[in-house]
Short mmCIF file of C-alpha atoms in Angstrom, two decimals:
data_model
loop_
_atom_site.label_atom_id
_atom_site.label_comp_id
_atom_site.label_asym_id
_atom_site.label_seq_id
_atom_site.Cartn_x
_atom_site.Cartn_y
_atom_site.Cartn_z
CA MET A 30 -15.89 21.52 25.82
CA SER A 31 -12.40 20.19 26.37
CA VAL A 32 -11.00 16.76 24.30
CA PRO A 33 -8.41 14.64 24.96
CA ALA A 34 -6.09 15.63 21.58
CA SER A 35 -5.77 12.01 20.23
CA ALA A 36 -9.35 11.24 20.75
CA THR A 37 -11.00 11.48 17.09
CA LEU A 38 -13.93 13.25 16.22
CA LEU A 39 -16.05 9.99 15.91
CA HIS A 40 -15.18 8.94 19.19
CA VAL A 41 -16.08 12.51 20.35
CA VAL A 42 -19.37 12.73 18.51
CA ARG A 43 -20.40 9.74 19.46
CA GLU A 44 -18.98 8.83 23.14
CA GLN A 45 -19.02 12.82 24.53
CA ILE A 46 -21.48 14.99 22.61
CA GLY A 47 -23.90 11.26 22.54
CA LEU A 48 -24.73 11.49 18.78
CA THR A 49 -24.54 7.77 17.96
CA GLY A 50 -25.57 8.11 14.13
CA SER A 51 -22.48 8.02 12.64
CA LYS A 52 -20.95 4.41 12.91
CA GLU A 53 -17.41 3.25 13.47
CA GLY A 54 -16.89 0.22 9.98
CA CYS A 55 -13.62 -0.45 9.94
CA ASP A 56 -11.94 2.17 12.02
CA ASP A 57 -9.34 2.42 9.17
CA SER A 58 -10.71 5.24 6.64
CA GLU A 59 -11.86 2.08 3.99
CA CYS A 60 -15.43 2.31 4.51
CA GLY A 61 -17.27 5.42 5.11
CA ALA A 62 -19.27 4.04 8.18
CA CYS A 63 -18.26 7.34 9.98
CA MET A 64 -18.18 10.15 7.40
CA MET A 65 -19.72 13.50 8.50
CA LEU A 66 -19.18 16.55 7.02
CA LEU A 67 -16.11 18.94 7.85
CA ASP A 68 -17.50 22.91 6.62
CA GLY A 69 -19.46 21.37 3.85
CA GLU A 70 -16.74 19.02 2.77
CA PRO A 71 -16.18 15.02 3.44
CA VAL A 72 -14.39 13.30 6.24
CA ASN A 73 -14.17 9.76 7.22
CA SER A 74 -14.27 10.93 11.35
CA CYS A 75 -12.43 7.95 12.27
CA SER A 76 -9.29 8.90 10.90
CA TYR A 77 -9.36 12.72 12.16
CA LEU A 78 -8.24 14.27 15.31
CA ALA A 79 -11.48 16.11 17.09
CA VAL A 80 -9.45 18.37 18.47
CA GLN A 81 -8.60 19.64 14.63
CA ALA A 82 -12.09 20.00 14.32
CA ASP A 83 -11.97 23.09 16.44
CA GLY A 84 -14.33 26.33 15.12
CA SER A 85 -15.46 24.29 12.75
CA ALA A 86 -19.08 23.14 11.50
CA ILE A 87 -19.66 19.25 11.61
CA THR A 88 -22.99 17.63 10.16
CA THR A 89 -23.94 14.29 10.59
CA VAL A 90 -26.67 12.36 9.54
CA GLU A 91 -28.67 13.31 12.27
CA GLY A 92 -28.78 16.97 11.00
CA LEU A 93 -29.10 16.00 7.78
CA ALA A 94 -33.33 16.07 7.88
CA PRO A 95 -35.06 19.42 8.82
CA GLY A 96 -36.82 18.73 12.29
CA ASP A 97 -38.94 15.75 12.29
CA THR A 98 -39.23 15.46 8.38
CA LEU A 99 -36.80 12.84 6.56
CA ALA A 100 -34.82 14.51 4.09
CA PRO A 101 -35.77 13.46 0.38
CA LEU A 102 -32.55 11.17 0.62
CA GLN A 103 -33.38 9.08 3.62
CA GLU A 104 -37.09 8.90 2.43
CA ALA A 105 -36.13 7.94 -1.18
CA PHE A 106 -33.32 5.12 0.93
CA LEU A 107 -36.29 3.89 2.93
CA VAL A 108 -39.03 3.38 -0.54
CA ALA A 109 -36.26 2.21 -2.89
CA GLY A 110 -34.75 -0.51 -0.53
CA GLY A 111 -31.39 1.37 0.03
CA VAL A 112 -30.90 0.49 3.72
CA GLN A 113 -30.91 -2.79 4.73
CA CYS A 114 -28.96 -3.76 8.32
CA GLY A 115 -28.45 0.14 7.88
CA PHE A 116 -25.44 0.36 9.59
CA CYS A 117 -23.51 2.00 6.05
CA THR A 118 -26.67 4.32 5.99
CA PRO A 119 -25.90 7.46 7.90
CA GLY A 120 -22.08 7.20 5.82
CA MET A 121 -24.18 6.49 2.33
CA LEU A 122 -26.30 9.47 3.24
CA ILE A 123 -23.68 12.10 3.43
CA SER A 124 -21.83 10.70 1.15
CA ALA A 125 -24.91 11.57 -1.41
CA THR A 126 -25.11 14.69 0.22
CA ARG A 127 -22.66 15.63 -0.97
CA LEU A 128 -22.67 14.51 -4.24
CA LEU A 129 -25.69 15.44 -4.38
CA ARG A 130 -24.50 19.60 -4.19
CA ASP A 131 -21.91 19.18 -5.99
CA ASN A 132 -23.34 17.02 -8.95
CA PRO A 133 -27.15 17.60 -9.02
CA ASP A 134 -27.67 15.81 -12.41
CA PRO A 135 -25.11 12.45 -12.02
CA THR A 136 -24.92 9.53 -14.22
CA THR A 137 -25.49 5.65 -12.74
CA ASP A 138 -21.97 5.26 -13.24
CA GLU A 139 -21.02 8.52 -10.82
CA VAL A 140 -22.82 8.06 -8.09
CA ARG A 141 -21.58 4.18 -8.28
CA LEU A 142 -17.74 6.00 -8.04
CA GLU A 143 -18.76 8.51 -5.87
CA LEU A 144 -19.98 6.20 -3.31
CA SER A 145 -17.12 3.40 -3.60
CA GLY A 146 -15.72 4.67 -0.56
CA ASN A 147 -18.83 3.67 1.40
CA LEU A 148 -18.74 -0.09 1.63
CA CYS A 149 -22.07 -1.80 2.01
CA ARG A 150 -21.47 -5.17 3.57
CA CYS A 151 -25.21 -6.22 2.84
CA THR A 152 -24.16 -5.78 -0.90
CA GLY A 153 -27.46 -3.61 -1.82
CA TYR A 154 -25.46 -1.54 -3.22
CA ASP A 155 -28.48 -1.12 -6.14
CA GLY A 156 -31.11 0.23 -3.47
CA ILE A 157 -28.76 2.37 -2.93
CA VAL A 158 -27.93 4.09 -6.29
CA LYS A 159 -31.38 3.97 -7.22
CA ALA A 160 -32.19 5.93 -4.45
CA VAL A 161 -29.81 8.85 -4.76
CA MET A 162 -30.41 8.72 -8.79
CA GLU A 163 -34.51 9.22 -8.10
CA VAL A 164 -33.87 11.66 -5.95
CA ALA A 165 -31.99 13.12 -8.61
CA ALA A 166 -34.00 13.24 -11.06
CA ARG A 167 -37.23 14.98 -9.04
CA THR A 168 -34.58 17.54 -8.80
CA ALA A 169 -33.64 18.27 -11.59
CA GLU A 170 -37.88 17.72 -12.75
CA LYS A 171 -38.66 20.41 -9.92
CA SER A 172 -35.89 22.32 -11.88
CA ALA A 173 -37.06 22.33 -15.16
CA GLY A 174 -40.65 22.99 -13.81
CA ASP A 175 -39.23 26.18 -11.89
CA MET D 13 -0.52 11.69 26.21
CA THR D 14 -0.64 13.48 22.77
CA SER D 15 -0.41 17.08 23.42
CA TYR D 16 -1.86 19.06 21.26
CA LEU D 17 -0.96 22.99 19.85
CA ALA D 18 -2.82 24.90 16.19
CA ALA D 19 0.10 27.11 15.06
CA THR D 20 -1.25 29.59 12.97
CA SER D 21 1.88 30.85 11.67
CA LEU D 22 4.52 29.19 9.83
CA GLU D 23 6.79 30.74 13.07
CA GLU D 24 4.58 29.21 15.27
CA ALA D 25 4.95 25.80 13.51
CA VAL D 26 8.81 25.17 12.63
CA ALA D 27 8.96 26.56 16.04
CA ALA D 28 6.74 23.40 17.76
CA LEU D 29 8.83 21.40 14.74
CA ALA D 30 12.11 22.25 16.20
CA ASP D 31 10.52 20.92 19.99
CA GLY D 32 10.20 18.09 18.52
CA ALA D 33 6.40 18.33 17.94
CA ARG D 34 5.25 16.41 14.47
CA PRO D 35 3.15 18.07 12.28
CA ILE D 36 -0.28 17.17 11.09
CA ALA D 37 -2.90 18.31 8.53
CA GLY D 38 -6.11 15.90 6.71
CA GLY D 39 -4.40 13.31 9.31
CA THR D 40 -5.40 11.08 6.14
CA ASP D 41 -1.77 8.73 7.05
CA LEU D 42 -0.58 9.45 10.73
CA VAL D 43 -4.60 9.24 12.16
CA VAL D 44 -4.78 6.01 10.25
CA GLY D 45 -1.76 4.61 10.68
CA ALA D 46 -1.82 5.14 14.90
CA ARG D 47 -5.67 3.39 14.22
CA GLN D 48 -3.58 0.65 12.64
CA GLY D 49 -1.56 0.15 15.32
CA LYS D 50 1.13 0.84 12.81
CA LYS D 51 2.71 3.34 14.42
CA PRO D 52 1.83 5.13 17.51
CA LEU D 53 0.44 8.84 17.62
CA PRO D 54 3.36 11.37 18.09
CA GLU D 55 3.38 12.78 21.71
CA ALA D 56 3.73 16.51 20.38
CA LEU D 57 1.47 17.68 17.64
CA VAL D 58 1.24 20.95 15.78
CA GLY D 59 -1.87 21.76 13.37
CA ILE D 60 -0.29 22.81 10.14
CA HIS D 61 -3.67 23.09 8.41
CA ARG D 62 -5.15 26.45 9.28
CA ILE D 63 -1.51 27.93 8.90
CA PRO D 64 -2.63 31.23 6.61
CA GLY D 65 -0.88 31.36 3.30
CA LEU D 66 -0.05 27.91 2.39
CA ASN D 67 -2.94 26.68 0.82
CA GLY D 68 -4.23 26.98 -3.06
CA ILE D 69 -2.63 27.47 -6.48
CA ARG D 70 -0.19 30.21 -7.73
CA ASP D 71 -0.60 29.76 -11.50
CA SER D 72 1.62 31.69 -13.58
CA ASP D 73 3.53 31.98 -16.93
CA ASP D 74 6.99 30.15 -15.28
CA GLY D 75 4.52 27.20 -13.62
CA LEU D 76 2.48 26.57 -10.67
CA GLU D 77 3.28 26.91 -6.83
CA ILE D 78 1.22 24.94 -5.02
CA GLY D 79 1.10 25.09 -1.21
CA ALA D 80 1.73 22.32 1.17
CA MET D 81 -1.68 22.08 1.97
CA THR D 82 -3.91 22.33 -0.77
CA SER D 83 -6.04 19.34 -0.83
CA HIS D 84 -6.24 17.04 -4.25
CA ALA D 85 -9.90 18.36 -4.13
CA ALA D 86 -8.10 21.67 -5.11
CA VAL D 87 -5.78 20.24 -7.10
CA VAL D 88 -8.57 18.13 -9.48
CA ALA D 89 -10.76 21.18 -9.49
CA HIS D 90 -8.04 23.80 -10.61
CA PRO D 91 -8.17 24.33 -14.55
CA THR D 92 -4.91 24.56 -15.13
CA VAL D 93 -4.11 22.13 -13.44
CA ARG D 94 -6.19 19.92 -15.44
CA ASN D 95 -5.58 21.43 -18.65
CA ARG D 96 -1.68 21.40 -18.97
CA TYR D 97 -0.21 19.45 -16.05
CA SER D 98 -3.31 16.83 -16.72
CA GLY D 99 -0.79 13.63 -14.92
CA LEU D 100 -0.97 16.05 -11.64
CA ALA D 101 -4.73 15.72 -12.20
CA ASP D 102 -4.94 12.51 -12.73
CA ALA D 103 -2.97 11.44 -9.96
CA SER D 104 -4.98 13.63 -7.59
CA ALA D 105 -8.31 12.24 -8.29
CA LEU D 106 -7.45 8.84 -7.70
CA VAL D 107 -6.25 9.31 -3.77
CA GLY D 108 -8.81 8.24 -1.27
CA SER D 109 -12.19 9.03 -1.56
CA HIS D 110 -13.91 12.24 -1.90
CA ALA D 111 -13.29 12.55 2.15
CA THR D 112 -9.90 12.22 1.56
CA ARG D 113 -9.52 14.05 -1.18
CA ALA D 114 -11.09 16.93 0.17
CA GLN D 115 -9.04 16.69 3.89
CA GLY D 116 -5.78 14.85 2.64
CA THR D 117 -3.00 17.40 1.70
CA ILE D 118 -0.72 17.51 -1.57
CA GLY D 119 2.11 18.31 1.20
CA GLY D 120 0.93 15.19 3.33
CA ASN D 121 1.11 13.11 0.28
CA LEU D 122 4.60 13.96 -0.44
CA MET D 123 5.99 13.81 2.95
CA ASN D 124 4.49 9.96 3.47
CA ALA D 125 7.14 8.73 1.35
CA SER D 126 4.67 6.52 0.38
CA PRO D 127 6.52 4.38 -3.03
CA ALA D 128 2.90 4.02 -4.18
CA MET D 129 1.58 7.98 -3.76
CA ASP D 130 -0.75 8.97 -6.47
CA THR D 131 1.42 12.22 -6.76
CA GLY D 132 5.34 11.66 -6.87
CA ALA D 133 5.37 10.07 -10.31
CA PRO D 134 3.18 12.65 -12.35
CA LEU D 135 4.89 15.31 -10.29
CA LEU D 136 8.62 13.96 -10.94
CA CYS D 137 8.03 13.54 -14.10
CA PHE D 138 7.64 17.57 -13.94
CA ASP D 139 10.71 18.43 -12.88
CA SER D 140 9.05 19.79 -9.35
CA ALA D 141 11.16 20.94 -6.43
CA VAL D 142 10.07 21.82 -3.16
CA THR D 143 10.44 23.76 -0.38
CA LEU D 144 11.10 23.25 3.16
CA ALA D 145 10.95 25.44 5.97
CA SER D 146 12.33 25.51 9.57
CA ALA D 147 13.50 28.03 12.36
CA ARG D 148 16.58 27.57 10.86
CA GLY D 149 15.38 29.10 6.99
CA THR D 150 14.37 28.18 3.35
CA ARG D 151 15.33 25.64 1.26
CA ASN D 152 14.84 24.37 -1.86
CA LEU D 153 15.28 20.76 -2.81
CA SER D 154 14.23 18.49 -5.99
CA LEU D 155 11.45 16.26 -5.82
CA ALA D 156 13.99 13.35 -6.98
CA ASP D 157 16.47 14.48 -3.95
CA LEU D 158 13.41 14.23 -1.24
CA TRP D 159 12.99 10.24 -0.86
CA THR D 160 15.67 8.45 0.02
CA GLY D 161 13.43 5.61 0.78
CA PRO D 162 9.55 3.96 1.62
CA GLY D 163 8.83 6.82 4.41
CA HIS D 164 11.89 8.54 4.39
CA THR D 165 12.76 11.84 3.33
CA SER D 166 15.94 13.71 3.28
CA ALA D 167 14.15 16.33 5.02
CA GLY D 168 15.13 17.68 9.07
CA ARG D 169 12.71 16.61 11.60
CA ASP D 170 12.13 19.93 11.94
CA GLU D 171 11.61 21.30 8.85
CA LEU D 172 8.06 21.50 6.82
CA LEU D 173 7.33 21.36 3.33
CA VAL D 174 5.73 24.69 2.71
CA ALA D 175 5.47 24.45 -1.36
CA VAL D 176 5.50 22.21 -4.46
CA HIS D 177 6.91 24.24 -7.45
CA VAL D 178 6.19 22.88 -10.66
CA PRO D 179 8.11 24.55 -13.85
CA ALA D 180 5.73 25.35 -16.52
CA PRO D 181 5.76 22.40 -19.22
CA PRO D 182 6.95 23.75 -23.25
CA PRO D 183 3.95 24.54 -25.87
CA SER D 184 2.42 20.38 -27.23
CA THR D 185 3.50 18.00 -23.99
CA GLY D 186 0.74 16.35 -22.70
CA SER D 187 1.55 14.32 -19.48
CA ALA D 188 -1.13 11.34 -17.72
CA TYR D 189 -0.80 9.33 -14.87
CA VAL D 190 -2.26 5.80 -14.48
CA ARG D 191 -2.66 3.07 -12.42
CA LEU D 192 -3.72 -0.03 -11.11
CA GLN D 193 -6.44 -0.73 -9.11
CA TYR D 194 -8.86 -2.83 -6.90
CA ARG D 195 -11.23 -0.68 -6.14
CA ARG D 196 -12.52 2.56 -7.26
CA GLN D 197 -12.47 4.56 -4.35
CA MET D 198 -9.87 4.39 -0.74
CA GLU D 199 -7.08 2.72 -2.99
CA ILE D 200 -3.59 2.49 -2.91
CA ALA D 201 -2.01 1.94 -6.36
CA VAL D 202 -0.80 -2.15 -7.09
CA VAL D 203 1.24 0.39 -10.13
CA GLY D 204 1.87 3.05 -12.07
CA ALA D 205 3.09 5.41 -13.90
CA ALA D 206 3.37 8.65 -14.74
CA ALA D 207 4.62 10.41 -18.48
CA VAL D 208 5.12 13.52 -19.53
CA VAL D 209 5.55 13.90 -23.59
CA THR D 210 6.53 16.93 -25.58
CA LEU D 211 6.06 16.80 -29.41
CA SER D 212 7.14 18.49 -32.73
CA GLU D 213 5.22 17.74 -35.19
CA GLY D 214 5.39 14.13 -34.51
CA THR D 215 8.56 13.70 -33.37
CA VAL D 216 9.33 13.65 -29.52
CA THR D 217 11.41 16.26 -28.26
CA ALA D 218 11.23 15.91 -24.48
CA ALA D 219 10.12 12.92 -22.41
CA ALA D 220 9.98 12.09 -19.24
CA ILE D 221 8.92 8.98 -17.33
CA ALA D 222 8.40 7.72 -14.12
CA ILE D 223 7.14 4.12 -11.76
CA THR D 224 5.05 3.96 -8.83
CA ALA D 225 5.08 0.64 -6.22
CA LEU D 226 7.98 -0.48 -8.49
CA ALA D 227 11.09 0.66 -6.56
CA PRO D 228 11.21 1.80 -3.15
CA VAL D 229 11.25 5.76 -3.87
CA ILE D 230 9.42 6.40 -7.30
CA HIS D 231 11.91 6.83 -9.83
CA ARG D 232 12.26 8.10 -13.44
CA VAL D 233 13.58 5.20 -15.99
CA ALA D 234 15.85 7.51 -17.65
CA GLU D 235 16.26 4.12 -20.26
CA ALA D 236 12.56 4.47 -21.05
CA GLU D 237 12.79 8.37 -21.92
CA ALA D 238 15.89 7.63 -24.55
CA ARG D 239 13.86 5.44 -26.65
CA LEU D 240 11.32 8.10 -27.34
CA ILE D 241 13.16 11.37 -27.86
CA GLY D 242 14.14 12.23 -30.96
CA GLY D 243 11.82 9.31 -32.28
CA LYS D 244 8.41 9.26 -34.19
CA ALA D 245 5.87 9.21 -31.18
CA ASN D 246 4.45 5.20 -32.63
CA ALA D 247 3.51 2.56 -31.03
CA ALA D 248 7.15 0.63 -31.69
CA ALA D 249 8.53 3.23 -29.71
CA ILE D 250 5.79 3.56 -26.88
CA ALA D 251 6.20 -0.23 -26.55
CA SER D 252 9.87 -0.24 -25.98
CA ALA D 253 10.26 2.54 -23.96
CA ALA D 254 7.49 1.01 -21.66
CA ASP D 255 9.09 -2.08 -21.62
CA ALA D 256 12.55 -0.44 -20.49
CA ALA D 257 10.07 1.16 -17.42
CA ALA D 258 9.21 -2.46 -16.64
CA GLU D 259 13.25 -3.83 -16.70
CA ALA D 260 14.05 -1.36 -14.39
CA SER D 261 11.58 -2.04 -11.95
CA ARG D 262 12.28 -3.43 -8.43
CA PRO D 263 8.87 -4.43 -7.11
CA ILE D 264 7.85 -6.28 -3.86
CA ASP D 265 5.00 -9.00 -2.81
CA ASP D 266 2.72 -7.64 -0.84
CA VAL D 267 -1.00 -7.79 -0.04
CA ARG D 268 -1.86 -5.69 -2.87
CA ALA D 269 0.10 -7.91 -5.54
CA SER D 270 2.92 -10.18 -6.42
CA ALA D 271 6.45 -8.69 -7.40
CA ASN D 272 5.94 -10.88 -10.69
CA TYR D 273 1.99 -9.86 -11.03
CA ARG D 274 3.73 -6.11 -10.86
CA LYS D 275 6.40 -6.76 -12.92
CA ALA D 276 4.41 -7.95 -16.08
CA MET D 277 2.19 -5.02 -15.49
CA ALA D 278 4.78 -2.41 -15.32
CA ALA D 279 4.72 -2.58 -19.03
CA VAL D 280 1.05 -2.02 -19.69
CA VAL D 281 0.44 0.88 -17.13
CA ALA D 282 3.79 2.84 -18.12
CA ARG D 283 2.02 1.40 -22.33
CA ARG D 284 -1.30 3.56 -20.94
CA ALA D 285 0.46 6.64 -19.58
CA ILE D 286 2.65 7.47 -22.73
CA GLU D 287 0.20 7.14 -24.81
CA THR D 288 -2.15 9.20 -23.17
CA ALA D 289 0.23 11.78 -22.31
CA ILE D 290 1.03 11.89 -26.84
CA SER D 291 -2.00 11.98 -26.60
CA ARG D 292 -2.55 14.60 -24.52
CA ALA D 293 0.55 16.63 -26.65
CA GLY D 294 -1.76 16.09 -30.04
CA GLY D 295 -4.71 18.39 -28.19
CA ALA D 296 -6.40 15.44 -27.88
CA GLU D 297 -9.12 15.33 -24.77
CA VAL D 298 -8.76 12.39 -22.87
CA GLU D 299 -10.56 12.46 -19.23
CA ILE D 300 -9.57 12.54 -15.74
CA PRO D 301 -8.49 10.19 -14.37
CA ALA D 302 -7.02 8.79 -17.22
CA SER D 303 -6.94 5.69 -14.70
CA GLU D 304 -10.61 5.49 -16.23
CA SER D 305 -10.76 5.52 -19.64
CA THR D 306 -7.81 3.61 -20.13
CA TYR D 307 -8.71 0.86 -18.31
CA GLY D 308 -8.73 -2.09 -20.44
CA SER D 309 -6.38 -0.59 -23.39
#
């Protein structure tokens, strides 16, 4: 595909590719609603040019679930009430996915710190933090049982 | 219409700069600035993020050579940076959020020339220098000679920052960078300070102190350093040096803080930075970033 040099990654993914999971919140790299993984590392896609991602692997919220089953974090967000209006959720999920990959057993404060680049205007942070801690605890239990 | 060239070599990149293109790596300043309407995207962009050889930290007895494309995440994760150049790790750990640190580069941070950039003060205190490359050749410049004002450097428009050189500090040296912030991520320093202190049996043999977001450019404060060097590293000397750092500040009023608040807080952050540098020089473990553990002290 061909993209204008000035188009952001977010714009191309939403408008040209048609994957609208990632959201445009602030368009200013403040809120993290547009967060994606670029070759496995987080990027605020509203502030990254699509041309620069040529040849890179991009993961959006649509890519977190294997097939029709929800990923453990997605399930936990639902159960713990980590989704209110849902606008920040795609970025939160990407951010939390990367967090648990690099730090599978975080403290509550580490989760709060690492997710501070993602704003939830419903201020539903408690449910979000609980969901992430819940998945971390389950992973720890599982590896302890192995 | 903006044009874009993905440079695959330094030669290609500097040739594009000579033709008027502007470089882009993580885009965390350039694209954000354009989205905010501060400054439109340049007409011609050259992507420098995939040029081989510009990314990574070379660690030797002489010091560090940090490639311009090294991300803040890589700086924070580097064991030598954390142990021997802790003040730089403190700073890179605070830049933006984990997304900014994954994409944002040390070269971009320095060339953006913000008086509030986090990595500037510690690198200045370590007597760092940079290498600038252009189609005309390369030259080295001390970091102190790079910044000329907010958003302005002495680099020519055809020059690309390719590496940062950080001389190895002597043994028994500790360093720290501390800032004030309103939010724990995606924040810019309200005020900040860095200190690099060398001790010999409790006496300060060398000290460097620099202030952030307190003047048009980040700069060292010779008077603050003089109040530490040659004396004991005690509370009175630290307070006196911190006061000197505050006296040298020339802050502005802006959306993040008033000039009065900044001036009042300058002594606080300077004291925290000096205290932490001294603790680390004495072998104490202080968590990175120091801003988190010194908060409220």
